[in-house]
């Protein structure tokens, strides 16, 4: 298992990520994945997938009444396909290439929304596509939330969080099962994830006042777009660094 400094750094990152995601509905992997990837790469992505599953359950329980069940059903259909594809993609496509491709898709969508918010309608096609991409990138890199969040960026904060958390709960469990089936989920990843759970609970508990402030100020949509861009930049940097070190 990692040394104490690694655990402390990862716990702080997960705490901050849980605080952001508990407030906006997305952000855990964006904040914590780069830190864990650098500090303990062999413990990715299983440790954060376990953490994400627990956080999603907490969020879903808190705002289950605001969930868009129709949208979740279509997005999860896409997620199943994306997760199945990820089991094959990780064997034939390099991680850096996948990171750069995911970043390009995200930046393209955000660019369209910045100039014309209506260019990404919420329908079966966009829900299926975003769910598939989330399943692919969520399984391979643990960063999949921004794709589905963009489809819901015009909805009220409680709807975004409630819907995404139900989607995350089913999706992360599916990703964990998929990695386990193909032998890519060692026990040490799950053990490390379990050590990070107190930080998740603490971050989630403190997110209550923050989400009320964000909802009241009407800044949810802007925050979702900013987080999506930040996620794309993280993927670009990670992909380029990996390519440079190859």
XYZ file of N, CA and C in Angstrom:
738
model
N 0.838 -1.200 0.000
C 0.000 0.000 0.000
C 0.875 1.252 0.000
N 0.342 2.385 -0.487
C 1.121 3.620 -0.559
C 1.537 4.109 0.818
N 2.570 4.935 0.840
C 3.010 5.518 2.094
C 2.028 6.586 2.562
N 2.194 7.015 3.823
C 1.264 7.961 4.430
C 1.149 9.274 3.646
N 2.246 9.879 3.169
C 2.104 11.137 2.410
C 1.226 10.982 1.169
N 1.325 9.842 0.507
C 0.508 9.595 -0.677
C -0.966 9.516 -0.285
N -1.249 8.812 0.804
C -2.622 8.689 1.276
C -3.190 10.045 1.674
N -2.376 10.864 2.325
C -2.843 12.193 2.747
C -3.163 13.061 1.541
N -2.266 13.090 0.563
C -2.491 13.894 -0.649
C -3.735 13.438 -1.392
N -3.885 12.133 -1.524
C -5.050 11.597 -2.217
C -6.334 11.911 -1.446
N -6.276 11.839 -0.133
C -7.456 12.113 0.693
C -7.891 13.573 0.563
N -6.914 14.477 0.554
C -7.237 15.904 0.396
C -7.890 16.148 -0.962
N -7.327 15.533 -2.009
C -7.877 15.702 -3.355
C -9.286 15.130 -3.453
N -9.496 13.981 -2.850
C -10.823 13.357 -2.875
C -11.821 14.178 -2.065
N -11.393 14.717 -0.943
C -12.261 15.586 -0.140
C -12.735 16.784 -0.956
N -11.794 17.454 -1.635
C -12.148 18.621 -2.442
C -13.042 18.216 -3.623
N -12.722 17.073 -4.236
C -13.541 16.591 -5.337
C -14.962 16.273 -4.909
N -15.102 15.655 -3.726
C -16.438 15.335 -3.209
C -17.212 16.608 -2.874
N -16.513 17.615 -2.396
C -17.147 18.900 -2.094
C -17.692 19.545 -3.370
N -16.882 19.508 -4.441
C -17.307 20.087 -5.718
C -18.462 19.296 -6.319
N -18.326 17.979 -6.345
C -19.375 17.171 -6.958
C -20.661 17.199 -6.143
N -20.551 17.233 -4.846
C -21.749 17.330 -4.023
C -22.489 18.635 -4.241
N -21.763 19.670 -4.703
C -22.360 20.979 -4.930
C -22.917 21.136 -6.336
N -22.213 20.544 -7.333
C -22.570 20.771 -8.730
C -23.077 19.531 -9.453
N -22.752 18.342 -8.932
C -23.138 17.108 -9.602
C -22.023 16.483 -10.402
N -20.904 17.160 -10.529
C -19.761 16.654 -11.279
C -18.497 17.284 -10.710
N -17.361 16.567 -10.805
C -16.121 17.180 -10.345
C -15.201 16.293 -9.537
N -15.687 15.164 -9.030
C -14.837 14.316 -8.195
C -13.595 13.856 -8.933
N -13.790 13.217 -10.072
C -12.646 12.690 -10.813
C -11.769 13.798 -11.361
N -12.389 14.915 -11.770
C -11.628 16.031 -12.308
C -10.614 16.542 -11.302
N -11.035 16.669 -10.049
C -10.153 17.209 -9.016
C -9.170 16.162 -8.509
N -9.651 14.943 -8.305
C -8.827 13.952 -7.622
C -8.039 13.020 -8.530
N -8.550 12.733 -9.733
C -7.880 11.775 -10.608
C -6.443 12.169 -10.954
N -6.166 13.439 -11.308
C -4.768 13.792 -11.622
C -3.828 13.574 -10.446
N -4.301 13.866 -9.236
C -3.447 13.709 -8.048
C -3.140 12.245 -7.801
N -4.175 11.406 -7.818
C -3.970 9.974 -7.580
C -3.154 9.357 -8.706
N -3.384 9.809 -9.942
C -2.644 9.280 -11.086
C -1.157 9.534 -10.951
N -0.789 10.705 -10.438
C 0.622 11.058 -10.264
C 1.203 10.374 -9.033
N 0.452 10.386 -7.928
C 0.974 9.864 -6.665
C 1.017 8.341 -6.622
N 0.015 7.692 -7.199
C -0.055 6.222 -7.134
C -0.743 5.680 -8.376
N -0.090 5.764 -9.533
C -0.736 5.365 -10.797
C -1.221 3.921 -10.825
N -0.549 3.033 -10.094
C -0.952 1.619 -10.136
C -2.290 1.387 -9.443
N -2.756 2.391 -8.703
C -4.013 2.256 -7.979
C -5.195 2.861 -8.731
N -4.947 3.263 -9.969
C -6.001 3.802 -10.825
C -6.413 2.770 -11.865
N -7.666 2.797 -12.324
C -8.770 3.682 -11.917
C -9.672 3.089 -10.842
N -9.374 1.848 -10.409
C -10.266 1.154 -9.489
C -10.540 1.881 -8.190
N -9.497 2.504 -7.607
C -9.682 3.176 -6.322
C -10.674 4.323 -6.434
N -10.559 5.125 -7.500
C -11.469 6.259 -7.660
C -12.857 5.824 -8.115
N -12.942 4.725 -8.836
C -14.263 4.222 -9.211
C -15.041 3.793 -7.969
N -14.362 3.172 -7.017
C -15.020 2.794 -5.768
C -15.465 4.037 -5.005
N -14.574 5.019 -4.920
C -14.899 6.274 -4.249
C -16.084 6.954 -4.930
N -16.060 6.970 -6.269
C -17.141 7.616 -7.021
C -18.472 6.912 -6.802
N -18.447 5.598 -6.688
C -19.683 4.845 -6.463
C -20.314 5.221 -5.128
N -19.498 5.310 -4.097
C -20.013 5.661 -2.766
C -20.561 7.090 -2.757
N -19.827 8.017 -3.364
C -20.281 9.406 -3.413
C -21.585 9.512 -4.206
N -21.689 8.769 -5.289
C -22.903 8.806 -6.104
C -24.112 8.306 -5.323
N -23.927 7.262 -4.543
C -25.032 6.738 -3.729
C -25.490 7.801 -2.725
N -24.544 8.461 -2.075
C -24.893 9.506 -1.110
C -25.672 10.630 -1.786
N -25.188 11.061 -2.968
C -25.862 12.134 -3.681
C -27.227 11.734 -4.194
N -27.344 10.493 -4.660
C -28.625 10.021 -5.176
C -29.670 9.962 -4.075
N -29.276 9.504 -2.908
C -30.210 9.424 -1.785
C -30.695 10.820 -1.391
N -29.776 11.790 -1.444
C -30.131 13.146 -1.014
C -31.096 13.842 -1.974
N -30.985 13.576 -3.288
C -31.804 14.314 -4.251
C -32.487 13.386 -5.259
N -32.869 12.213 -4.787
C -33.486 11.222 -5.660
C -34.804 11.723 -6.251
N -35.515 12.585 -5.543
C -36.819 13.057 -6.018
C -36.713 13.950 -7.248
N -35.516 14.465 -7.540
C -35.331 15.365 -8.682
C -34.780 14.634 -9.911
N -34.642 13.336 -9.831
C -34.028 12.568 -10.914
C -34.905 12.525 -12.162
N -34.287 12.710 -13.318
C -34.961 12.536 -14.601
C -34.787 11.070 -15.006
N -35.731 10.233 -14.617
C -35.605 8.787 -14.828
C -35.634 8.408 -16.300
N -36.397 9.138 -17.089
C -36.434 8.855 -18.527
C -35.047 9.082 -19.137
N -34.433 10.200 -18.798
C -33.104 10.495 -19.325
C -32.060 9.508 -18.839
N -32.150 9.132 -17.572
C -31.192 8.181 -17.009
C -31.246 6.848 -17.741
N -32.444 6.397 -18.078
C -32.570 5.101 -18.738
C -31.861 5.093 -20.084
N -31.980 6.171 -20.856
C -31.301 6.236 -22.149
C -29.792 6.413 -21.989
N -29.390 7.241 -21.029
C -27.964 7.449 -20.812
C -27.280 6.166 -20.345
N -27.959 5.401 -19.510
C -27.379 4.152 -19.025
C -27.290 3.104 -20.136
N -28.231 3.151 -21.068
C -28.135 2.262 -22.228
C -26.853 2.541 -23.000
N -26.562 3.818 -23.173
C -25.315 4.189 -23.822
C -24.109 3.826 -22.983
N -24.243 3.967 -21.674
C -23.122 3.645 -20.790
C -22.753 2.164 -20.870
N -23.752 1.310 -20.961
C -23.478 -0.126 -21.083
C -22.632 -0.394 -22.329
N -23.021 0.232 -23.436
C -22.277 0.047 -24.680
C -20.872 0.612 -24.564
N -20.750 1.796 -23.965
C -19.438 2.414 -23.816
C -18.519 1.635 -22.902
N -19.076 1.087 -21.834
C -18.274 0.301 -20.904
C -17.797 -0.988 -21.551
N -18.677 -1.636 -22.322
C -18.281 -2.851 -23.036
C -17.175 -2.548 -24.035
N -17.305 -1.414 -24.725
C -16.282 -1.026 -25.699
C -14.954 -0.731 -25.011
N -15.008 -0.182 -23.791
C -13.789 0.166 -23.077
C -12.927 -1.061 -22.804
N -13.569 -2.187 -22.539
C -12.818 -3.412 -22.267
C -11.965 -3.813 -23.468
N -12.431 -3.468 -24.653
C -11.665 -3.755 -25.874
C -10.704 -2.620 -26.210
N -11.181 -1.386 -26.031
C -10.375 -0.218 -26.399
C -9.062 -0.170 -25.625
N -9.105 -0.508 -24.344
C -7.886 -0.432 -23.540
C -6.810 -1.388 -24.044
N -7.195 -2.365 -24.844
C -6.236 -3.325 -25.365
C -5.633 -2.885 -26.696
N -6.308 -1.979 -27.418
C -5.840 -1.610 -28.761
C -5.535 -0.125 -28.932
N -6.032 0.723 -28.048
C -5.794 2.155 -28.163
C -5.029 2.622 -26.932
N -4.004 3.407 -27.132
C -3.201 3.886 -26.014
C -3.996 4.861 -25.160
N -3.656 4.906 -23.878
C -4.318 5.824 -22.962
C -4.194 7.277 -23.384
N -2.990 7.741 -23.773
C -2.839 9.129 -24.200
C -3.716 9.493 -25.393
N -3.830 8.595 -26.348
C -4.671 8.856 -27.522
C -6.128 9.010 -27.116
N -6.573 8.155 -26.211
C -7.955 8.221 -25.744
C -8.200 9.509 -24.964
N -7.233 9.924 -24.152
C -7.361 11.172 -23.404
C -7.523 12.359 -24.351
N -6.696 12.426 -25.384
C -6.747 13.543 -26.319
C -8.038 13.549 -27.120
N -8.516 12.379 -27.497
C -9.768 12.286 -28.241
C -10.932 12.749 -27.371
N -10.965 12.311 -26.126
C -12.036 12.708 -25.207
C -12.011 14.216 -24.971
N -10.809 14.775 -24.843
C -10.675 16.219 -24.629
C -11.191 16.989 -25.832
N -10.882 16.514 -27.028
C -11.332 17.193 -28.250
C -12.852 17.204 -28.342
N -13.477 16.075 -28.008
C -14.941 16.000 -28.041
C -15.551 16.981 -27.039
N -14.993 17.001 -25.829
C -15.512 17.881 -24.787
C -15.401 19.343 -25.176
N -14.229 19.761 -25.651
C -14.028 21.156 -26.036
C -14.916 21.546 -27.216
N -15.131 20.611 -28.131
C -16.013 20.889 -29.255
C -17.434 21.158 -28.811
N -17.928 20.328 -27.898
C -19.295 20.496 -27.396
C -19.427 21.797 -26.608
N -18.448 22.086 -25.740
C -18.502 23.312 -24.945
C -18.461 24.544 -25.842
N -17.667 24.494 -26.902
C -17.586 25.625 -27.832
C -18.941 25.904 -28.476
N -19.631 24.851 -28.879
C -20.961 25.022 -29.459
C -21.929 25.630 -28.446
N -21.884 25.140 -27.225
C -22.819 25.614 -26.205
C -22.540 27.054 -25.797
N -21.272 27.460 -25.851
C -20.912 28.817 -25.466
C -21.556 29.840 -26.402
N -21.677 29.500 -27.678
C -22.246 30.420 -28.665
C -23.737 30.188 -28.890
N -24.181 28.967 -28.671
C -25.590 28.640 -28.903
C -26.005 27.519 -27.955
N -26.539 27.875 -26.783
C -26.897 26.872 -25.777
C -27.893 25.828 -26.256
N -28.630 26.132 -27.319
C -29.646 25.194 -27.800
C -29.077 24.154 -28.768
N -27.769 24.213 -29.061
C -27.183 23.315 -30.046
C -27.045 21.879 -29.532
N -27.248 21.675 -28.245
C -27.169 20.320 -27.686
C -28.491 19.985 -27.013
N -29.482 19.559 -27.792
C -30.782 19.224 -27.205
C -30.689 17.968 -26.351
N -31.575 17.859 -25.386
C -31.612 16.651 -24.555
C -32.644 15.710 -25.155
N -32.167 14.721 -25.907
C -33.057 13.743 -26.520
C -32.400 12.368 -26.470
N -33.037 11.378 -27.058
C -32.515 10.020 -26.978
C -31.108 9.926 -27.564
N -30.915 10.600 -28.709
C -29.613 10.526 -29.372
C -28.493 11.090 -28.534
N -28.685 12.290 -27.970
C -27.623 12.911 -27.183
C -27.399 12.170 -25.869
N -28.470 11.636 -25.288
C -28.327 10.880 -24.046
C -27.574 9.571 -24.284
N -27.902 8.884 -25.370
C -27.193 7.648 -25.705
C -25.712 7.921 -25.979
N -25.446 8.961 -26.780
C -24.070 9.273 -27.148
C -23.251 9.695 -25.935
N -23.804 10.578 -25.099
C -23.066 11.040 -23.923
C -22.853 9.905 -22.933
N -23.849 9.027 -22.803
C -23.692 7.879 -21.917
C -22.617 6.933 -22.405
N -22.541 6.733 -23.724
C -21.520 5.852 -24.296
C -20.121 6.411 -24.077
N -19.953 7.704 -24.332
C -18.636 8.324 -24.134
C -18.256 8.294 -22.661
N -19.221 8.557 -21.788
C -18.953 8.511 -20.345
C -18.541 7.109 -19.911
N -19.176 6.096 -20.479
C -18.816 4.717 -20.139
C -17.412 4.382 -20.593
N -17.053 4.855 -21.775
C -15.722 4.584 -22.309
C -14.639 5.270 -21.498
N -14.763 6.585 -21.326
C -13.715 7.330 -20.617
C -13.772 7.110 -19.111
N -14.980 6.891 -18.576
C -15.085 6.646 -17.142
C -14.418 5.348 -16.735
N -14.498 4.339 -17.588
C -13.889 3.048 -17.280
C -12.376 3.088 -17.449
N -11.896 3.808 -18.463
C -10.459 3.814 -18.743
C -9.693 4.858 -17.953
N -10.336 5.957 -17.596
C -9.597 7.028 -16.909
C -10.300 7.558 -15.676
N -11.517 7.096 -15.397
C -12.369 7.517 -14.279
C -12.933 8.918 -14.468
N -12.689 9.574 -15.614
C -13.266 10.888 -15.889
C -14.316 10.742 -16.985
N -15.574 10.689 -16.598
C -16.634 10.531 -17.584
C -17.816 11.448 -17.345
N -17.869 12.079 -16.179
C -19.011 12.898 -15.807
C -19.316 14.083 -16.691
N -18.297 14.831 -17.166
C -18.598 16.052 -17.936
C -19.447 15.817 -19.167
N -19.365 14.663 -19.781
C -20.098 14.425 -21.022
C -21.606 14.420 -20.783
N -22.053 13.665 -19.803
C -23.478 13.618 -19.512
C -23.938 14.916 -18.854
N -23.054 15.563 -18.090
C -23.417 16.826 -17.436
C -23.734 17.905 -18.465
N -23.017 17.909 -19.589
C -23.259 18.918 -20.621
C -24.668 18.817 -21.198
N -25.199 17.606 -21.289
C -26.551 17.426 -21.826
C -27.584 18.067 -20.895
N -27.284 18.105 -19.603
C -28.222 18.639 -18.613
C -27.852 20.044 -18.137
N -26.968 20.722 -18.851
C -26.438 21.980 -18.326
C -27.487 23.077 -18.177
N -28.628 22.958 -18.861
C -29.669 23.996 -18.756
C -30.683 23.695 -17.651
N -30.577 22.548 -17.019
C -31.547 22.153 -15.992
C -31.197 22.763 -14.627
N -32.160 22.825 -13.701
C -31.880 23.326 -12.346
C -30.862 22.428 -11.635
N -30.166 23.001 -10.673
C -29.140 22.271 -9.943
C -29.597 20.940 -9.366
N -30.747 20.889 -8.669
C -31.189 19.611 -8.096
C -31.420 18.534 -9.151
N -31.934 18.927 -10.329
C -32.158 17.952 -11.401
C -30.828 17.423 -11.933
N -29.869 18.312 -12.104
C -28.542 17.893 -12.577
C -27.926 16.912 -11.598
N -27.902 17.289 -10.323
C -27.243 16.441 -9.322
C -27.987 15.120 -9.126
N -29.301 15.176 -9.006
C -30.054 13.951 -8.784
C -29.911 12.974 -9.939
N -30.016 13.494 -11.166
C -29.919 12.635 -12.343
C -28.515 12.072 -12.508
N -27.511 12.929 -12.379
C -26.139 12.467 -12.556
C -25.739 11.448 -11.500
N -26.190 11.640 -10.271
C -25.802 10.700 -9.219
C -26.405 9.320 -9.428
N -27.640 9.256 -9.923
C -28.215 7.951 -10.248
C -27.432 7.318 -11.397
N -27.100 8.131 -12.387
C -26.310 7.658 -13.525
C -24.937 7.167 -13.064
N -24.286 7.937 -12.182
C -22.969 7.551 -11.674
C -23.037 6.253 -10.874
N -24.079 6.106 -10.058
C -24.180 4.918 -9.218
C -24.175 3.651 -10.068
N -25.061 3.616 -11.047
C -25.130 2.440 -11.915
C -23.888 2.328 -12.794
N -23.420 3.463 -13.301
C -22.286 3.443 -14.222
C -20.980 3.016 -13.587
N -20.692 3.524 -12.386
C -19.437 3.154 -11.740
C -19.427 1.685 -11.323
N -20.572 1.199 -10.858
C -20.652 -0.225 -10.514
C -20.455 -1.089 -11.761
N -20.996 -0.624 -12.875
C -20.814 -1.338 -14.139
C -19.355 -1.336 -14.565
N -18.685 -0.200 -14.407
C -17.272 -0.104 -14.765
C -16.412 -0.999 -13.878
N -16.707 -1.014 -12.590
C -15.962 -1.881 -11.675
C -16.137 -3.346 -12.058
N -17.368 -3.725 -12.383
C -17.626 -5.107 -12.779
C -16.898 -5.443 -14.075
N -16.890 -4.507 -15.022
C -16.226 -4.728 -16.300
C -14.731 -4.925 -16.123
N -14.105 -4.067 -15.312
C -12.667 -4.191 -15.060
C -12.345 -5.502 -14.347
N -13.237 -5.904 -13.442
C -13.019 -7.150 -12.730
C -13.063 -8.344 -13.674
N -14.002 -8.329 -14.613
C -14.161 -9.437 -15.560
C -12.923 -9.613 -16.426
N -12.309 -8.492 -16.849
C -11.126 -8.578 -17.720
C -9.823 -8.619 -16.927
N -9.914 -8.767 -15.597
C -8.716 -8.900 -14.777
C -7.938 -7.630 -14.574
N -8.610 -6.456 -14.657
C -7.925 -5.174 -14.488
C -8.342 -4.459 -13.202
N -8.755 -5.203 -12.180
C -9.182 -4.604 -10.917
C -8.517 -5.324 -9.749
N -7.236 -5.056 -9.512
C -6.540 -5.720 -8.406
C -7.079 -5.287 -7.053
N -6.943 -6.164 -6.085
C -7.463 -5.891 -4.747
C -6.871 -4.668 -4.097
N -5.609 -4.332 -4.411
C -4.978 -3.178 -3.779
C -5.658 -1.878 -4.208
N -6.248 -1.844 -5.404
C -6.967 -0.645 -5.820
C -8.216 -0.449 -4.977
N -8.943 -1.525 -4.735
C -10.142 -1.431 -3.901
C -9.788 -1.099 -2.453
N -8.685 -1.665 -1.961
C -8.263 -1.393 -0.583
C -7.908 0.085 -0.407
N -7.210 0.643 -1.396
C -6.843 2.053 -1.310
C -8.081 2.929 -1.411
N -9.012 2.541 -2.270
C -10.259 3.287 -2.379
C -11.012 3.308 -1.057
N -10.994 2.194 -0.350
C -11.677 2.121 0.944
C -11.053 3.088 1.953
N -9.739 3.267 1.879
C -9.057 4.202 2.787
C -9.435 5.654 2.511
N -9.916 5.927 1.300
C -10.282 7.292 0.922
C -11.729 7.636 1.247
N -12.506 6.664 1.685
C -13.934 6.892 1.914
C -14.233 7.928 3.006
N -13.468 7.987 4.107
C -13.754 9.056 5.086
C -13.656 10.455 4.491
N -12.704 10.656 3.583
C -12.569 11.960 2.934
C -13.777 12.253 2.053
N -14.311 11.217 1.398
C -15.500 11.384 0.558
C -16.694 11.820 1.401
N -16.911 11.141 2.497
C -18.054 11.452 3.359
C -17.937 12.880 3.904
N -16.724 13.277 4.303
C -16.527 14.621 4.835
C -16.797 15.686 3.776
N -16.283 15.486 2.567
C -16.511 16.445 1.499
C -17.974 16.558 1.132
N -18.654 15.426 1.089
C -20.079 15.422 0.758
C -20.876 16.146 1.834
N -20.538 15.919 3.089
C -21.271 16.547 4.192
C -21.171 18.072 4.134
N -20.019 18.583 3.721
C -19.823 20.030 3.666
C -20.364 20.656 2.384
N -20.802 19.833 1.443
C -21.275 20.370 0.170
C -22.692 20.941 0.260
N -23.420 20.614 1.334
C -24.794 21.089 1.460
C -24.934 22.595 1.373
N -24.241 23.355 2.221
C -24.347 24.823 2.151
C -23.867 25.386 0.822
N -22.850 24.772 0.229
C -22.314 25.271 -1.041
C -23.332 25.104 -2.161
N -23.990 23.944 -2.222
C -24.962 23.720 -3.305
C -26.138 24.674 -3.189
N -26.544 25.004 -1.983
C -27.644 25.952 -1.820
C -27.254 27.330 -2.325
N -25.992 27.706 -2.090
C -25.505 29.001 -2.580
C -25.434 29.013 -4.102
N -24.919 27.937 -4.685
C -24.799 27.862 -6.150
C -26.173 27.883 -6.802
N -27.116 27.117 -6.264
C -28.472 27.082 -6.814
C -29.136 28.456 -6.718
N -28.938 29.110 -5.573
C -29.571 30.404 -5.364
C -29.006 31.506 -6.250
N -27.739 31.383 -6.611
C -27.099 32.417 -7.428
C -27.297 32.197 -8.920
N -27.843 31.031 -9.310
C -28.065 30.743 -10.716
C -26.801 30.488 -11.508
N -25.768 30.003 -10.856
C -24.477 29.813 -11.518
C -24.193 28.365 -11.896
N -25.173 27.508 -11.764
C -24.930 26.091 -12.011
C -24.485 25.832 -13.441
N -25.188 26.414 -14.422
C -24.855 26.158 -15.821
C -23.420 26.580 -16.127
N -23.046 27.789 -15.713
C -21.694 28.268 -15.976
C -20.649 27.401 -15.324
N -20.929 26.952 -14.099
C -19.971 26.110 -13.386
C -19.783 24.772 -14.081
N -20.868 24.199 -14.615
C -20.768 22.925 -15.330
C -19.897 23.075 -16.573
N -20.077 24.160 -17.314
C -19.280 24.388 -18.516
C -17.807 24.586 -18.169
N -17.543 25.337 -17.106
C -16.151 25.560 -16.676
C -15.497 24.246 -16.279
N -16.211 23.418 -15.541
C -15.662 22.129 -15.127
C -15.413 21.221 -16.319
N -16.265 21.299 -17.330
C -16.067 20.487 -18.529
C -14.787 20.896 -19.249
N -14.562 22.200 -19.360
C -13.328 22.689 -19.987
C -12.116 22.268 -19.164
N -12.223 22.385 -17.847
C -11.111 21.982 -16.985
C -10.801 20.500 -17.146
N -11.838 19.687 -17.262
C -11.624 18.248 -17.453
C -10.900 17.987 -18.760
N -11.285 18.718 -19.817
C -10.624 18.554 -21.111
C -9.155 18.933 -21.023
N -8.854 20.011 -20.316
C -7.463 20.447 -20.177
C -6.639 19.422 -19.401
N -7.248 18.838 -18.373
C -6.563 17.792 -17.610
C -6.223 16.609 -18.516
N -7.186 16.209 -19.342
C -6.959 15.088 -20.250
C -5.873 15.413 -21.279
N -5.868 16.652 -21.787
C -4.850 17.051 -22.766
C -3.462 17.000 -22.151
N -3.328 17.591 -20.979
C -2.011 17.611 -20.310
C -1.549 16.188 -20.009
N -2.437 15.382 -19.494
C -2.072 14.002 -19.166
C -1.673 13.220 -20.411
N -2.438 13.418 -21.500
C -2.113 12.722 -22.741
C -0.778 13.144 -23.320
N -0.508 14.452 -23.316
C 0.749 14.949 -23.872
C 1.944 14.521 -23.024
N 1.768 14.562 -21.707
C 2.865 14.147 -20.818
C 3.194 12.664 -21.034
N 2.140 11.856 -21.151
C 2.355 10.422 -21.369
C 3.035 10.165 -22.709
N 2.646 10.911 -23.738
C 3.269 10.757 -25.045
C 4.731 11.192 -25.008
N 5.009 12.263 -24.270
C 6.388 12.753 -24.177
C 7.298 11.805 -23.430
N 6.705 11.048 -22.476
C 7.505 10.119 -21.697
C 7.664 8.756 -22.341
N 6.905 8.553 -23.424
C 6.939 7.233 -24.084
C 8.234 7.036 -24.841
